[in-house]
Amino acid sequence: MKITLFGATGALGSQCLRQAVDAGHEVTVLVRSAAKLPAELKERISIVEGDALCADDVWRAIGADTAAVLFAIGVDKQSQPKLCAEVSRHILDALRGESAGRFIWCGGGSTFVEEDQITLGARFVRKFAEVFMSLRHNDKEHQYQLLKQYTDVKWFGVRPLQMREGELRGQYRIGFERFNGFSKISFADCAHAMLGMLDDDTWLHKAPIIQY
């Protein structure tokens, strides 16, 4: 399958990249600098250097025959406000205009959705994010609200709570079960779940929580 990956040099994106290549997918990445990519993977992927905040660069990375876009861009204190939302807008417009491909993204557990079971622990997660991780929280909120406007694009999401380094287990819970501040998942398993949505429509226009 032909895939375009955004965020390929980050903790989650690097797992998406390696697992996608190992699975035999044809992967294109949009990165600011190819130097940050693993040397052993460079010859096995297509590389587009550019800025995901630039619509022209996004459109260069997503061709008309792209089957899916994986969104694994992370947010830190140096990120621009609404980074994820703005990049997502460019991608969704490209998918709407050039391709029937699906959009698979990683959101945040502090974003509540209609199907959630809201517990005291979940409310703590949200309040903590609003106070101490407001840039990330607000960006992911804007991203989710944006996605709901693109009903003509096949989008799928996962919302991890705490993501940590760890082995690929391939076993985890994904759905709208109760969650709290102790819920966690590895980058590897979050990537595994995202790749599983390449050919599974179970979570079409949904963003379930992923946790062990």
PDB file of C-alpha atoms in Angstrom:
ATOM      1  CA  MET A   1       0.000   0.000   0.000  1.00  0.00           C
ATOM      2  CA  LYS A   2       1.224   3.504  -0.781  1.00  0.00           C
ATOM      3  CA  ILE A   3       1.470   5.554   2.423  1.00  0.00           C
ATOM      4  CA  THR A   4       2.577   9.103   3.229  1.00  0.00           C
ATOM      5  CA  LEU A   5       3.862   9.646   6.756  1.00  0.00           C
ATOM      6  CA  PHE A   6       4.064  12.942   8.637  1.00  0.00           C
ATOM      7  CA  GLY A   7       6.222  13.103  11.768  1.00  0.00           C
ATOM      8  CA  ALA A   8       8.573  10.308  10.687  1.00  0.00           C
ATOM      9  CA  THR A   9      11.506  11.462  12.850  1.00  0.00           C
ATOM     10  CA  GLY A  10       9.601  11.585  16.151  1.00  0.00           C
ATOM     11  CA  ALA A  11       9.166   8.874  18.768  1.00  0.00           C
ATOM     12  CA  LEU A  12       5.816   7.707  17.413  1.00  0.00           C
ATOM     13  CA  GLY A  13       6.543   8.473  13.772  1.00  0.00           C
ATOM     14  CA  SER A  14       9.777   6.505  13.757  1.00  0.00           C
ATOM     15  CA  GLN A  15       7.824   3.462  14.944  1.00  0.00           C
ATOM     16  CA  CYS A  16       5.195   4.029  12.242  1.00  0.00           C
ATOM     17  CA  LEU A  17       7.968   4.295   9.657  1.00  0.00           C
ATOM     18  CA  ARG A  18       9.829   1.165  10.653  1.00  0.00           C
ATOM     19  CA  GLN A  19       6.722  -0.966  11.029  1.00  0.00           C
ATOM     20  CA  ALA A  20       5.284   0.244   7.712  1.00  0.00           C
ATOM     21  CA  VAL A  21       8.508  -0.488   5.833  1.00  0.00           C
ATOM     22  CA  ASP A  22       8.864  -3.887   7.490  1.00  0.00           C
ATOM     23  CA  ALA A  23       5.283  -4.681   6.447  1.00  0.00           C
ATOM     24  CA  GLY A  24       6.196  -3.998   2.811  1.00  0.00           C
ATOM     25  CA  HIS A  25       4.331  -0.727   2.340  1.00  0.00           C
ATOM     26  CA  GLU A  26       5.560   1.901  -0.113  1.00  0.00           C
ATOM     27  CA  VAL A  27       6.290   4.846   2.189  1.00  0.00           C
ATOM     28  CA  THR A  28       6.814   8.523   1.414  1.00  0.00           C
ATOM     29  CA  VAL A  29       7.836  10.875   4.212  1.00  0.00           C
ATOM     30  CA  LEU A  30       7.752  14.660   4.420  1.00  0.00           C
ATOM     31  CA  VAL A  31      10.573  15.894   6.651  1.00  0.00           C
ATOM     32  CA  ARG A  32      12.423  19.131   7.167  1.00  0.00           C
ATOM     33  CA  SER A  33      15.753  17.327   6.964  1.00  0.00           C
ATOM     34  CA  ALA A  34      16.436  13.860   5.604  1.00  0.00           C
ATOM     35  CA  ALA A  35      19.520  13.712   7.821  1.00  0.00           C
ATOM     36  CA  LYS A  36      17.311  12.875  10.804  1.00  0.00           C
ATOM     37  CA  LEU A  37      16.010   9.678   9.217  1.00  0.00           C
ATOM     38  CA  PRO A  38      17.579   6.283  10.039  1.00  0.00           C
ATOM     39  CA  ALA A  39      20.336   5.610   7.523  1.00  0.00           C
ATOM     40  CA  GLU A  40      19.258   2.010   6.978  1.00  0.00           C
ATOM     41  CA  LEU A  41      15.759   3.083   5.910  1.00  0.00           C
ATOM     42  CA  LYS A  42      16.570   5.940   3.541  1.00  0.00           C
ATOM     43  CA  GLU A  43      17.026   3.728   0.499  1.00  0.00           C
ATOM     44  CA  ARG A  44      13.748   1.933   1.195  1.00  0.00           C
ATOM     45  CA  ILE A  45      11.486   5.012   1.247  1.00  0.00           C
ATOM     46  CA  SER A  46      10.708   8.126  -0.794  1.00  0.00           C
ATOM     47  CA  ILE A  47      11.779  11.354   0.889  1.00  0.00           C
ATOM     48  CA  VAL A  48      10.294  14.810   0.344  1.00  0.00           C
ATOM     49  CA  GLU A  49      12.048  17.628   2.174  1.00  0.00           C
ATOM     50  CA  GLY A  50       9.785  20.493   3.124  1.00  0.00           C
ATOM     51  CA  ASP A  51       7.523  22.044   5.732  1.00  0.00           C
ATOM     52  CA  ALA A  52       4.203  20.426   6.644  1.00  0.00           C
ATOM     53  CA  LEU A  53       2.815  23.896   7.398  1.00  0.00           C
ATOM     54  CA  CYS A  54       3.253  24.711   3.710  1.00  0.00           C
ATOM     55  CA  ALA A  55       0.305  23.432   1.680  1.00  0.00           C
ATOM     56  CA  ASP A  56       2.403  23.096  -1.476  1.00  0.00           C
ATOM     57  CA  ASP A  57       4.883  20.813   0.307  1.00  0.00           C
ATOM     58  CA  VAL A  58       2.062  18.685   1.683  1.00  0.00           C
ATOM     59  CA  TRP A  59       0.543  18.294  -1.759  1.00  0.00           C
ATOM     60  CA  ARG A  60       3.966  17.303  -3.155  1.00  0.00           C
ATOM     61  CA  ALA A  61       4.173  14.511  -0.598  1.00  0.00           C
ATOM     62  CA  ILE A  62       0.641  13.218  -1.182  1.00  0.00           C
ATOM     63  CA  GLY A  63       0.134  11.920  -4.677  1.00  0.00           C
ATOM     64  CA  ALA A  64      -3.117  11.059  -6.387  1.00  0.00           C
ATOM     65  CA  ASP A  65      -2.509   7.351  -5.766  1.00  0.00           C
ATOM     66  CA  THR A  66      -1.761   7.649  -2.043  1.00  0.00           C
ATOM     67  CA  ALA A  67      -3.881   5.099  -0.205  1.00  0.00           C
ATOM     68  CA  ALA A  68      -3.370   6.477   3.303  1.00  0.00           C
ATOM     69  CA  VAL A  69      -1.742   9.262   5.292  1.00  0.00           C
ATOM     70  CA  LEU A  70      -0.378   8.575   8.765  1.00  0.00           C
ATOM     71  CA  PHE A  71      -0.202  11.597  11.070  1.00  0.00           C
ATOM     72  CA  ALA A  72       2.316  11.174  13.897  1.00  0.00           C
ATOM     73  CA  ILE A  73       3.461  14.761  14.447  1.00  0.00           C
ATOM     74  CA  GLY A  74       4.184  15.492  18.085  1.00  0.00           C
ATOM     75  CA  VAL A  75       3.751  18.740  19.995  1.00  0.00           C
ATOM     76  CA  ASP A  76       6.286  20.194  22.415  1.00  0.00           C
ATOM     77  CA  LYS A  77       6.886  23.566  24.059  1.00  0.00           C
ATOM     78  CA  GLN A  78       8.588  24.898  20.929  1.00  0.00           C
ATOM     79  CA  SER A  79       5.739  23.962  18.580  1.00  0.00           C
ATOM     80  CA  GLN A  80       3.670  26.605  16.868  1.00  0.00           C
ATOM     81  CA  PRO A  81       0.100  27.047  18.127  1.00  0.00           C
ATOM     82  CA  LYS A  82      -2.386  24.908  16.162  1.00  0.00           C
ATOM     83  CA  LEU A  83       0.454  23.001  14.483  1.00  0.00           C
ATOM     84  CA  CYS A  84      -1.482  19.731  14.260  1.00  0.00           C
ATOM     85  CA  ALA A  85      -4.697  21.423  13.204  1.00  0.00           C
ATOM     86  CA  GLU A  86      -3.066  23.453  10.446  1.00  0.00           C
ATOM     87  CA  VAL A  87      -1.074  20.552   9.050  1.00  0.00           C
ATOM     88  CA  SER A  88      -4.174  18.364   9.201  1.00  0.00           C
ATOM     89  CA  ARG A  89      -6.122  20.940   7.221  1.00  0.00           C
ATOM     90  CA  HIS A  90      -3.544  20.832   4.415  1.00  0.00           C
ATOM     91  CA  ILE A  91      -3.568  17.020   4.405  1.00  0.00           C
ATOM     92  CA  LEU A  92      -7.354  16.722   4.441  1.00  0.00           C
ATOM     93  CA  ASP A  93      -7.662  19.222   1.608  1.00  0.00           C
ATOM     94  CA  ALA A  94      -5.125  17.207  -0.384  1.00  0.00           C
ATOM     95  CA  LEU A  95      -6.967  13.953   0.266  1.00  0.00           C
ATOM     96  CA  ARG A  96     -10.233  15.570  -0.679  1.00  0.00           C
ATOM     97  CA  GLY A  97      -8.814  17.041  -3.861  1.00  0.00           C
ATOM     98  CA  GLU A  98      -6.306  14.476  -5.086  1.00  0.00           C
ATOM     99  CA  SER A  99      -6.977  11.129  -3.487  1.00  0.00           C
ATOM    100  CA  ALA A 100      -9.579   8.874  -1.944  1.00  0.00           C
ATOM    101  CA  GLY A 101      -6.965   7.908   0.630  1.00  0.00           C
ATOM    102  CA  ARG A 102      -7.682   7.637   4.328  1.00  0.00           C
ATOM    103  CA  PHE A 103      -6.272   9.796   7.127  1.00  0.00           C
ATOM    104  CA  ILE A 104      -5.057   8.026  10.276  1.00  0.00           C
ATOM    105  CA  TRP A 105      -3.985  10.268  13.129  1.00  0.00           C
ATOM    106  CA  CYS A 106      -2.824  10.219  16.719  1.00  0.00           C
ATOM    107  CA  GLY A 107      -4.691  12.539  19.043  1.00  0.00           C
ATOM    108  CA  GLY A 108      -4.577  13.043  22.790  1.00  0.00           C
ATOM    109  CA  GLY A 109      -6.405  11.460  25.698  1.00  0.00           C
ATOM    110  CA  SER A 110      -7.278  14.866  27.153  1.00  0.00           C
ATOM    111  CA  THR A 111      -9.612  15.429  24.205  1.00  0.00           C
ATOM    112  CA  PHE A 112     -13.017  14.070  25.142  1.00  0.00           C
ATOM    113  CA  VAL A 113     -15.296  12.653  22.451  1.00  0.00           C
ATOM    114  CA  GLU A 114     -18.984  11.878  22.479  1.00  0.00           C
ATOM    115  CA  GLU A 115     -18.563   8.137  23.136  1.00  0.00           C
ATOM    116  CA  ASP A 116     -16.239   8.484  26.152  1.00  0.00           C
ATOM    117  CA  GLN A 117     -17.067   7.223  29.609  1.00  0.00           C
ATOM    118  CA  ILE A 118     -16.102  10.292  31.627  1.00  0.00           C
ATOM    119  CA  THR A 119     -14.672   9.246  34.988  1.00  0.00           C
ATOM    120  CA  LEU A 120     -13.027  11.262  37.745  1.00  0.00           C
ATOM    121  CA  GLY A 121      -9.675   9.999  36.480  1.00  0.00           C
ATOM    122  CA  ALA A 122     -10.476  11.163  32.958  1.00  0.00           C
ATOM    123  CA  ARG A 123     -11.406  14.599  34.251  1.00  0.00           C
ATOM    124  CA  PHE A 124      -8.075  14.740  36.067  1.00  0.00           C
ATOM    125  CA  VAL A 125      -6.261  13.924  32.821  1.00  0.00           C
ATOM    126  CA  ARG A 126      -8.059  16.749  31.061  1.00  0.00           C
ATOM    127  CA  LYS A 127      -7.503  19.319  33.816  1.00  0.00           C
ATOM    128  CA  PHE A 128      -3.817  18.397  34.082  1.00  0.00           C
ATOM    129  CA  ALA A 129      -3.396  18.820  30.325  1.00  0.00           C
ATOM    130  CA  GLU A 130      -5.259  22.125  30.287  1.00  0.00           C
ATOM    131  CA  VAL A 131      -2.969  23.544  32.980  1.00  0.00           C
ATOM    132  CA  PHE A 132       0.429  21.979  32.306  1.00  0.00           C
ATOM    133  CA  MET A 133       0.238  20.964  28.632  1.00  0.00           C
ATOM    134  CA  SER A 134      -2.074  23.621  27.276  1.00  0.00           C
ATOM    135  CA  LEU A 135      -0.325  24.010  23.914  1.00  0.00           C
ATOM    136  CA  ARG A 136      -0.661  20.309  23.120  1.00  0.00           C
ATOM    137  CA  HIS A 137      -4.132  20.002  24.604  1.00  0.00           C
ATOM    138  CA  ASN A 138      -5.558  22.956  22.703  1.00  0.00           C
ATOM    139  CA  ASP A 139      -3.950  21.883  19.440  1.00  0.00           C
ATOM    140  CA  LYS A 140      -5.375  18.368  19.663  1.00  0.00           C
ATOM    141  CA  GLU A 141      -8.796  19.798  20.523  1.00  0.00           C
ATOM    142  CA  HIS A 142      -8.690  21.995  17.427  1.00  0.00           C
ATOM    143  CA  GLN A 143      -7.500  19.064  15.332  1.00  0.00           C
ATOM    144  CA  TYR A 144     -10.419  16.871  16.385  1.00  0.00           C
ATOM    145  CA  GLN A 145     -12.982  19.610  15.786  1.00  0.00           C
ATOM    146  CA  LEU A 146     -11.485  20.170  12.338  1.00  0.00           C
ATOM    147  CA  LEU A 147     -11.683  16.484  11.465  1.00  0.00           C
ATOM    148  CA  LYS A 148     -15.378  16.374  12.216  1.00  0.00           C
ATOM    149  CA  GLN A 149     -15.908  18.917   9.434  1.00  0.00           C
ATOM    150  CA  TYR A 150     -14.378  16.592   6.818  1.00  0.00           C
ATOM    151  CA  THR A 151     -17.130  13.998   6.624  1.00  0.00           C
ATOM    152  CA  ASP A 152     -16.198  13.274   3.011  1.00  0.00           C
ATOM    153  CA  VAL A 153     -12.723  12.041   4.003  1.00  0.00           C
ATOM    154  CA  LYS A 154     -12.203   8.623   5.597  1.00  0.00           C
ATOM    155  CA  TRP A 155     -10.432   9.488   8.830  1.00  0.00           C
ATOM    156  CA  PHE A 156      -9.564   7.283  11.795  1.00  0.00           C
ATOM    157  CA  GLY A 157      -7.876   8.138  15.073  1.00  0.00           C
ATOM    158  CA  VAL A 158      -6.384   6.823  18.273  1.00  0.00           C
ATOM    159  CA  ARG A 159      -6.037   8.734  21.527  1.00  0.00           C
ATOM    160  CA  PRO A 160      -3.232   7.552  23.817  1.00  0.00           C
ATOM    161  CA  LEU A 161      -2.866   8.808  27.364  1.00  0.00           C
ATOM    162  CA  GLN A 162       0.746   8.364  28.433  1.00  0.00           C
ATOM    163  CA  MET A 163       2.998   7.150  25.622  1.00  0.00           C
ATOM    164  CA  ARG A 164       6.280   5.566  26.652  1.00  0.00           C
ATOM    165  CA  GLU A 165       9.203   3.775  25.078  1.00  0.00           C
ATOM    166  CA  GLY A 166       8.646   0.044  25.163  1.00  0.00           C
ATOM    167  CA  GLU A 167       8.470  -3.136  23.177  1.00  0.00           C
ATOM    168  CA  LEU A 168       5.854  -3.970  20.593  1.00  0.00           C
ATOM    169  CA  ARG A 169       3.381  -6.268  22.313  1.00  0.00           C
ATOM    170  CA  GLY A 170       0.613  -6.201  19.730  1.00  0.00           C
ATOM    171  CA  GLN A 171      -1.903  -6.612  22.546  1.00  0.00           C
ATOM    172  CA  TYR A 172      -3.804  -3.639  23.968  1.00  0.00           C
ATOM    173  CA  ARG A 173      -7.291  -2.270  24.458  1.00  0.00           C
ATOM    174  CA  ILE A 174      -8.777   0.097  21.919  1.00  0.00           C
ATOM    175  CA  GLY A 175     -12.243   1.535  22.324  1.00  0.00           C
ATOM    176  CA  PHE A 176     -14.216   3.795  24.625  1.00  0.00           C
ATOM    177  CA  GLU A 177     -13.533   2.020  27.910  1.00  0.00           C
ATOM    178  CA  ARG A 178     -12.832   3.970  31.073  1.00  0.00           C
ATOM    179  CA  PHE A 179      -9.403   5.529  31.368  1.00  0.00           C
ATOM    180  CA  ASN A 180      -7.433   7.562  33.882  1.00  0.00           C
ATOM    181  CA  GLY A 181      -4.079   9.220  34.454  1.00  0.00           C
ATOM    182  CA  PHE A 182      -2.336   5.864  34.870  1.00  0.00           C
ATOM    183  CA  SER A 183      -3.420   4.508  31.477  1.00  0.00           C
ATOM    184  CA  LYS A 184      -0.455   4.071  29.144  1.00  0.00           C
ATOM    185  CA  ILE A 185       0.710   2.606  25.849  1.00  0.00           C
ATOM    186  CA  SER A 186       4.061   2.265  24.106  1.00  0.00           C
ATOM    187  CA  PHE A 187       4.931   4.240  20.986  1.00  0.00           C
ATOM    188  CA  ALA A 188       5.398   0.906  19.235  1.00  0.00           C
ATOM    189  CA  ASP A 189       1.907  -0.360  20.046  1.00  0.00           C
ATOM    190  CA  CYS A 190       0.279   2.967  19.210  1.00  0.00           C
ATOM    191  CA  ALA A 191       1.967   2.789  15.796  1.00  0.00           C
ATOM    192  CA  HIS A 192       0.801  -0.815  15.466  1.00  0.00           C
ATOM    193  CA  ALA A 193      -2.802   0.232  16.065  1.00  0.00           C
ATOM    194  CA  MET A 194      -2.553   3.042  13.515  1.00  0.00           C
ATOM    195  CA  LEU A 195      -1.208   0.683  10.867  1.00  0.00           C
ATOM    196  CA  GLY A 196      -4.009  -1.723  11.672  1.00  0.00           C
ATOM    197  CA  MET A 197      -6.467   0.940  10.508  1.00  0.00           C
ATOM    198  CA  LEU A 198      -5.042   0.884   6.991  1.00  0.00           C
ATOM    199  CA  ASP A 199      -7.504  -1.814   5.960  1.00  0.00           C
ATOM    200  CA  ASP A 200     -10.021  -1.833   8.814  1.00  0.00           C
ATOM    201  CA  ASP A 201     -13.055   0.464   8.798  1.00  0.00           C
ATOM    202  CA  THR A 202     -14.149  -0.318  12.360  1.00  0.00           C
ATOM    203  CA  TRP A 203     -13.208   3.111  13.667  1.00  0.00           C
ATOM    204  CA  LEU A 204     -14.284   5.231  10.686  1.00  0.00           C
ATOM    205  CA  HIS A 205     -14.815   8.816  11.895  1.00  0.00           C
ATOM    206  CA  LYS A 206     -14.033   7.695  15.456  1.00  0.00           C
ATOM    207  CA  ALA A 207     -11.158   8.347  17.849  1.00  0.00           C
ATOM    208  CA  PRO A 208     -11.008   5.564  20.464  1.00  0.00           C
ATOM    209  CA  ILE A 209      -8.688   5.489  23.471  1.00  0.00           C
ATOM    210  CA  ILE A 210      -5.738   3.088  23.224  1.00  0.00           C
ATOM    211  CA  GLN A 211      -4.322   1.664  26.439  1.00  0.00           C
ATOM    212  CA  TYR A 212      -3.017  -1.540  28.037  1.00  0.00           C
TER     213      TYR A 212
END
